[in-house]
Short mmCIF file of C-alpha atoms in Angstrom, two decimals:
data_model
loop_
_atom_site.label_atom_id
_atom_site.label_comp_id
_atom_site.label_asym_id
_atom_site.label_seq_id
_atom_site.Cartn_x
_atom_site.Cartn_y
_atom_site.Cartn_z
CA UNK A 1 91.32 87.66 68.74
CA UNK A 2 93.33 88.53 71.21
CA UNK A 3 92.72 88.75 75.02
CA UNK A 4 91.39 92.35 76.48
CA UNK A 5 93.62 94.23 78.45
CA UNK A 6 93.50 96.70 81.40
CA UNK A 7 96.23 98.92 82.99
CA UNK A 8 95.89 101.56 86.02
CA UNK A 9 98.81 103.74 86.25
CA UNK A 10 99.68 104.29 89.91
CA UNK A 11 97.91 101.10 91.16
CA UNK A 12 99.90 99.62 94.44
CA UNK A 13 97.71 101.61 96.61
CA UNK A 14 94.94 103.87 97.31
CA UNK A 15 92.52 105.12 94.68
CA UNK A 16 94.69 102.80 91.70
CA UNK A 17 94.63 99.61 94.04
CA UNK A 18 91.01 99.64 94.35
CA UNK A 19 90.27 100.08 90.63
CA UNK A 20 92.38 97.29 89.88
CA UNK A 21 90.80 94.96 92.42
CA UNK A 22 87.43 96.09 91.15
CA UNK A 23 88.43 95.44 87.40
CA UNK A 24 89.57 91.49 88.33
CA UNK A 25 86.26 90.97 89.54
CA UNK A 26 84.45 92.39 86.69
CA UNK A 27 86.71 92.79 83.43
CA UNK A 28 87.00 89.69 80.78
CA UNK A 29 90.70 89.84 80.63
CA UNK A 30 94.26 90.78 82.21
CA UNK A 31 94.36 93.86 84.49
CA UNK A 32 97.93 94.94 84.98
CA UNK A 33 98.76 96.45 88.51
CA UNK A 34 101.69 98.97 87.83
CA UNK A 35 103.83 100.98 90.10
CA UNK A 36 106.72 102.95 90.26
CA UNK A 37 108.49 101.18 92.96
CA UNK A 38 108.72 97.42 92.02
CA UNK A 39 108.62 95.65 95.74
CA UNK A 40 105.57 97.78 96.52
CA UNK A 41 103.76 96.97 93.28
CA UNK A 42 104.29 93.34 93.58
CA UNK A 43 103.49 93.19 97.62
CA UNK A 44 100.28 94.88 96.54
CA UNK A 45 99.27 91.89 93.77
CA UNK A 46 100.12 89.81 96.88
CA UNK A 47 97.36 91.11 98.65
CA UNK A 48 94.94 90.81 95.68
CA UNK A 49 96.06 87.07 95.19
CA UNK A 50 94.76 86.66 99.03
CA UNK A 51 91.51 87.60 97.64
CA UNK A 52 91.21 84.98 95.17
CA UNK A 53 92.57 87.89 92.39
CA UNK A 54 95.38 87.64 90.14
CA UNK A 55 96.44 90.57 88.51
CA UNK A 56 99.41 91.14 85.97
CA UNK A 57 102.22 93.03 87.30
CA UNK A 58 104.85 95.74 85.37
CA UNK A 59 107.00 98.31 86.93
CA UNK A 60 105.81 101.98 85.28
CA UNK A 61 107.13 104.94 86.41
CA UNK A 62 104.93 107.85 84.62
CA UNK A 63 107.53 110.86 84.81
CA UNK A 64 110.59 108.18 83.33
CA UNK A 65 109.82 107.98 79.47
CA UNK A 66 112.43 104.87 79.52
CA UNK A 67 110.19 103.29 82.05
CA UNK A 68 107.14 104.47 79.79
CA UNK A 69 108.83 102.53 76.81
CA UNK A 70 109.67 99.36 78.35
CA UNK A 71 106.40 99.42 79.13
CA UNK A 72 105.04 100.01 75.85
CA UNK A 73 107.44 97.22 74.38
CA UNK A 74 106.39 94.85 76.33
CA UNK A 75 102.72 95.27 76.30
CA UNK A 76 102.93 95.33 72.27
CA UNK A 77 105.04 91.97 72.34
CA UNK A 78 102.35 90.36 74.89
CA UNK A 79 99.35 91.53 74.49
CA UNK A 80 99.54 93.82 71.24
CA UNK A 81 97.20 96.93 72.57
CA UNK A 82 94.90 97.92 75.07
CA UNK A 83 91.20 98.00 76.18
CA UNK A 84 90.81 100.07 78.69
CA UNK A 85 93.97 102.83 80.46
CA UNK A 86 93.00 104.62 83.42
CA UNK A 87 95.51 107.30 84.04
CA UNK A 88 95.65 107.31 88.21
CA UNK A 89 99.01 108.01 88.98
CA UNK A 90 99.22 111.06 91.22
CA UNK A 91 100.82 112.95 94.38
CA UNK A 92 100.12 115.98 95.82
CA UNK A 93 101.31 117.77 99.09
CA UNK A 94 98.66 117.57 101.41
CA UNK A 95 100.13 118.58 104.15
CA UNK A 96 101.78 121.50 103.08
CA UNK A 97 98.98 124.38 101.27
CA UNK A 98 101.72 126.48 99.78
CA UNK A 99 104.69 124.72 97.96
CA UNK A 100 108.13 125.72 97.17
CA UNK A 101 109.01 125.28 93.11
CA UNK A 102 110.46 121.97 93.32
CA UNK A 103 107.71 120.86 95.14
CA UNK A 104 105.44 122.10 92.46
CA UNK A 105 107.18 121.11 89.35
CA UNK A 106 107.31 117.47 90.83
CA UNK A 107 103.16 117.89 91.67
CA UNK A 108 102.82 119.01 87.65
CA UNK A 109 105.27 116.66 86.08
CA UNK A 110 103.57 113.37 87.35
CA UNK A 111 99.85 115.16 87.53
CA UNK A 112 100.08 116.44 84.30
CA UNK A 113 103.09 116.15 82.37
CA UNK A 114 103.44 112.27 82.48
CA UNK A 115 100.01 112.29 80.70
CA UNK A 116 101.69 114.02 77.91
CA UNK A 117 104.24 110.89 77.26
CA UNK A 118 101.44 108.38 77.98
CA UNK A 119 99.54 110.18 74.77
CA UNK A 120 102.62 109.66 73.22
CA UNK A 121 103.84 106.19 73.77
CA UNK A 122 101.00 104.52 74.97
CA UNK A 123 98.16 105.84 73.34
CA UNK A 124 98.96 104.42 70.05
CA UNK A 125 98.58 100.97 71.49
CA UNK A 126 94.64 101.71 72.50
CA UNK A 127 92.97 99.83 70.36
CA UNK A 128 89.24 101.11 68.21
CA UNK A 129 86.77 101.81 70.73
CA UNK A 130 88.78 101.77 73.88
CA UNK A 131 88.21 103.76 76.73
CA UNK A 132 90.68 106.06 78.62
CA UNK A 133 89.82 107.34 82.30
CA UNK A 134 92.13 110.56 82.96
CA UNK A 135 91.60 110.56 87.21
CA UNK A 136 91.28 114.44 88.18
CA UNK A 137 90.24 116.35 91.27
CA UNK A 138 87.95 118.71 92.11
CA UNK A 139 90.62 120.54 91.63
CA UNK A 140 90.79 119.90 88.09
CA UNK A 141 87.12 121.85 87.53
CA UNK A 142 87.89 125.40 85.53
CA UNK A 143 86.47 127.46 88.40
CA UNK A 144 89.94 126.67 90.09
CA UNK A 145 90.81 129.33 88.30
CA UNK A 146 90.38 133.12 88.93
CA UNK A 147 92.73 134.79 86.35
CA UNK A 148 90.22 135.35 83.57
CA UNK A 149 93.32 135.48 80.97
CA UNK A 150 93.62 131.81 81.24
CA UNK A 151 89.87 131.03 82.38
CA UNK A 152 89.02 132.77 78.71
CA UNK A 153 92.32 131.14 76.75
CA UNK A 154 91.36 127.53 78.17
CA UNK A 155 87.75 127.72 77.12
CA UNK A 156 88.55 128.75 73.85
CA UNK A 157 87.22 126.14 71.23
CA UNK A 158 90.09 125.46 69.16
CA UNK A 159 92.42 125.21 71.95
CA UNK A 160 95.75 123.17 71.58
CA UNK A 161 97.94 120.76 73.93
CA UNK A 162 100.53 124.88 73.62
CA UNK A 163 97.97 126.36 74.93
CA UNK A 164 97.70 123.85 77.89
CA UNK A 165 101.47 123.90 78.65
CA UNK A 166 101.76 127.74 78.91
CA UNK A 167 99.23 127.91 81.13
CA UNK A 168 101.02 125.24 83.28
CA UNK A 169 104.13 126.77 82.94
CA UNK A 170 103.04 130.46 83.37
CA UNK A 171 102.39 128.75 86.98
CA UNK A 172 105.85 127.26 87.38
CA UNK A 173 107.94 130.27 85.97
CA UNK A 174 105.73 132.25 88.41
CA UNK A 175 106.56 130.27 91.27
CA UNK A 176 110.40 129.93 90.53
CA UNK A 177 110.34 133.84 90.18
CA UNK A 178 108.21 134.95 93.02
CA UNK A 179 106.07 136.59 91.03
CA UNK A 180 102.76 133.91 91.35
CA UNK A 181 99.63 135.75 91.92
CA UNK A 182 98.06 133.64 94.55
CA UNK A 183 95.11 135.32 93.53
CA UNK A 184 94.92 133.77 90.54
CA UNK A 185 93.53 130.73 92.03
CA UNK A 186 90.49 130.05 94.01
CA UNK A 187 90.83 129.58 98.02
CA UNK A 188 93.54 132.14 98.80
CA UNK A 189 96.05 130.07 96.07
CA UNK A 190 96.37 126.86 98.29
CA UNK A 191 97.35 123.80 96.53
CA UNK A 192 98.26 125.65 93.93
CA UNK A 193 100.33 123.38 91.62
CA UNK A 194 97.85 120.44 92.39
CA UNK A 195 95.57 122.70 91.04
CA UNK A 196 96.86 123.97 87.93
CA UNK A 197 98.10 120.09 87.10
CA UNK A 198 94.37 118.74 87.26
CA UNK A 199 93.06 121.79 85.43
CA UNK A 200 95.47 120.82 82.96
CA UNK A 201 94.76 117.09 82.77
CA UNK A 202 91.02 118.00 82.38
CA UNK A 203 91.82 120.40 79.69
CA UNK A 204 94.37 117.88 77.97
CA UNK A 205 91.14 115.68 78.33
CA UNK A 206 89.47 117.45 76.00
CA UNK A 207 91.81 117.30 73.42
CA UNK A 208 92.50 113.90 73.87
CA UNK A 209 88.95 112.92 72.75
CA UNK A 210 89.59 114.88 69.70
CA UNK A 211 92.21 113.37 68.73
CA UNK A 212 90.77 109.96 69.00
CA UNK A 213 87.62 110.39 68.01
CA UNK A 214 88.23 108.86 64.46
CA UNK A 215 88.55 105.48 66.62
CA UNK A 216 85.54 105.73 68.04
CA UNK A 217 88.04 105.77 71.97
CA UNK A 218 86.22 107.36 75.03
CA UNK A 219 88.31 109.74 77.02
CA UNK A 220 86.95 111.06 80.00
CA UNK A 221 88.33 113.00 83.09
CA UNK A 222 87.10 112.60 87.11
CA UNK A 223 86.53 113.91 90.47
CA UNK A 224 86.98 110.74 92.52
CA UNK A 225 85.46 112.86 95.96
CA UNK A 226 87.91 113.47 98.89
CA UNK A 227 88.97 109.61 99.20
CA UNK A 228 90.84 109.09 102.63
CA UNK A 229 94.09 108.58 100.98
CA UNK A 230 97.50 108.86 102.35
CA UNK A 231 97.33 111.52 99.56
CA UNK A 232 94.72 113.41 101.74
CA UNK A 233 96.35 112.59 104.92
CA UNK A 234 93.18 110.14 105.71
CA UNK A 235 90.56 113.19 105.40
CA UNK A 236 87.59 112.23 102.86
CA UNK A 237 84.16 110.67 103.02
CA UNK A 238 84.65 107.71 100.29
CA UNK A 239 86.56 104.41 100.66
CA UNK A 240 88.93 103.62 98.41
CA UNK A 241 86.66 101.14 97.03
CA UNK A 242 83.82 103.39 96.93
CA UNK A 243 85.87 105.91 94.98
CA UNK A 244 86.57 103.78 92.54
CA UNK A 245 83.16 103.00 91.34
CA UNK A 246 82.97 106.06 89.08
CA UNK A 247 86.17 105.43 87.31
CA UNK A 248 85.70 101.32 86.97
CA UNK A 249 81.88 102.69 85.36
CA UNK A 250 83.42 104.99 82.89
CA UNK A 251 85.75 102.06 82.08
CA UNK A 252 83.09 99.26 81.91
CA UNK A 253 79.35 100.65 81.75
CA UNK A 254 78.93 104.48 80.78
CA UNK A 255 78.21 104.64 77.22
CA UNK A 256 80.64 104.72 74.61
CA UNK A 257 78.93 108.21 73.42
CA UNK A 258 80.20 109.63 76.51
CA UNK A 259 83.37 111.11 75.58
CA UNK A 260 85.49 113.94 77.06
CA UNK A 261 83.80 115.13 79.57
CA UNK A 262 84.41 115.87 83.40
CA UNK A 263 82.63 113.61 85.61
CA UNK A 264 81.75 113.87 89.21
CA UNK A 265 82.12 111.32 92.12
CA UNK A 266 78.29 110.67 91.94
CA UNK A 267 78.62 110.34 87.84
CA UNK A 268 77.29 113.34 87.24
CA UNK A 269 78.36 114.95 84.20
CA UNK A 270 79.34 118.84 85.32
CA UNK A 271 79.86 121.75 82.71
CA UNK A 272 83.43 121.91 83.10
CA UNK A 273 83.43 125.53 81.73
CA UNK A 274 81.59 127.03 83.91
CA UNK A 275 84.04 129.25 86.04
CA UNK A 276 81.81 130.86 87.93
CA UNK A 277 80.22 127.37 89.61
CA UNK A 278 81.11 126.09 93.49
CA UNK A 279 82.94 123.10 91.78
CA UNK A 280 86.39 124.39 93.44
CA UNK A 281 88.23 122.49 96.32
CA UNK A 282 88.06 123.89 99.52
CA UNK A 283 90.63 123.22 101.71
CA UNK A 284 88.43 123.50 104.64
CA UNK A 285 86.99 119.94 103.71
CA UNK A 286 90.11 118.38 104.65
CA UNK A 287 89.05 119.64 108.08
CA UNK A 288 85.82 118.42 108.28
#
């Protein structure tokens, strides 16, 4: 048989970085670091090999499909599938609350879209009763969302991956045209694209789990908490390494009956349909 694998998109710093240092110490196999930038990604398995750790190492950028294949082919040649994928690459503009379009479609095509070419390429290499960690936001709970078109067309039981996309790019062509409702999302509209993007990936979630049910593959989405990340501009309460407890669980220890659902920070699993719950990001915790 051959050797379990691990792989954490994203992984040279922050949230990814921690998971992979947490899955050398625990996981029975080889834990690939990835990253889109190669120096970075190998500087950061430098690190880990200070601590005793020794991660595998493959450049992967998430919104480059070539990057996606190479990838692929090379995990298929070496290692022939994988155990466990936890989905962590990310950006958002913290900085900024409002975004211009470009800024937004580059916040939805690596939040959200790259998921949709992972599903593609890489999810055929997941082998029977994997396990797939989709890392969302608070931002990624339904009650994000106040335009009760979409909050009703996103709960609907036999949605589909079109669905999804509209919705995401009813955002973006709403942006590009000035026409955006800011209304349309909770807290006055601010981080709007990061917003829409983790709704999506939740959503996509969902489906996801459908899809791989057959194979008996866990897919589960979740909140992190506000990890001081450069991502968050070093607000949060959580470590790094404490915020990656809940995703290395859901990869190791949750039971394998726990499938697509939206977790929280403390493992908690929240109704992710409820729109009318406090589940929202509020931009005044990046104050506090």
């Amino acid at each position: 048989m051959s050797q379990k694998l691990a792989v954490v998109t994203g992984s040279n710093k922050g949230i990814g970085l921690a998971v992979v240092k947490a899955l050398c110490k625990r996981f029975n196999g080889t834990v690939y670091l990835t990253s889109r930038d190669e120096s970075r990604g190998k500087a950061a398995v430098a690190e880990l090999n200070k601590l005793g750790l020794k991660p595998a190492y493959h450049q992967l950028d998430v919104i480059d499909r070539k990057s996606i294949e190479r990838f692929r082919d090379h995990i298929k040649k070496n290692h022939g599938g994988i155990d466990i994928l936890v989905n962590n690459a990310a950006v958002a503009n913290s900085v900024e609350l409002y975004n211009n379009y470009e800024e937004c479609k580059y916040i939805v095509d690596i939040n959200y879209k790259s998921l949709l070419t992972i599903q593609e390429l890489l999810f055929p290499l997941i082998r029977d009763n994997g396990r797939i960690v989709n890392i969302s936001s608070d931002c990624g709970h339904l009650s994000n969302i106040r335009n009760k078109y979409w909050i009703d067309r996103l709960s609907k039981k036999d949605l589909t991956v079109k669905d999804v996309n509209e919705f995401v790019d009813w955002f973006l062509e709403g942006v590009k045209n000035g026409t955006f409702n800011y209304d349309d999302i909770a807290d006055g509209g601010t981080v709007a694209a990061y917003r829409v993007a983790k709704v999506g990936v939740s959503a996509l979630t969902i489906l996801q789990q459908k899809e791989l049910e057959p194979r008996n593959i866990s897919v589960n989405s979740m909140h992190p908490g506000l990890v001081r990340t450069d991502m968050t501009v070093g607000a949060g309460f959580y470590s790094t390494d404490e915020a990656a407890e809940t995703p290395v669980y859901l990869a190791l220890d949750a039971p394998q009956s726990l499938k697509g659902q939206y977790v929280w920070y403390d493992r908690k699993v929240l109704d992710w349909y409820d729109y009318k719950a406090d589940w929202f990001f509020k931009t005044s915790t990046l104050k506090s």
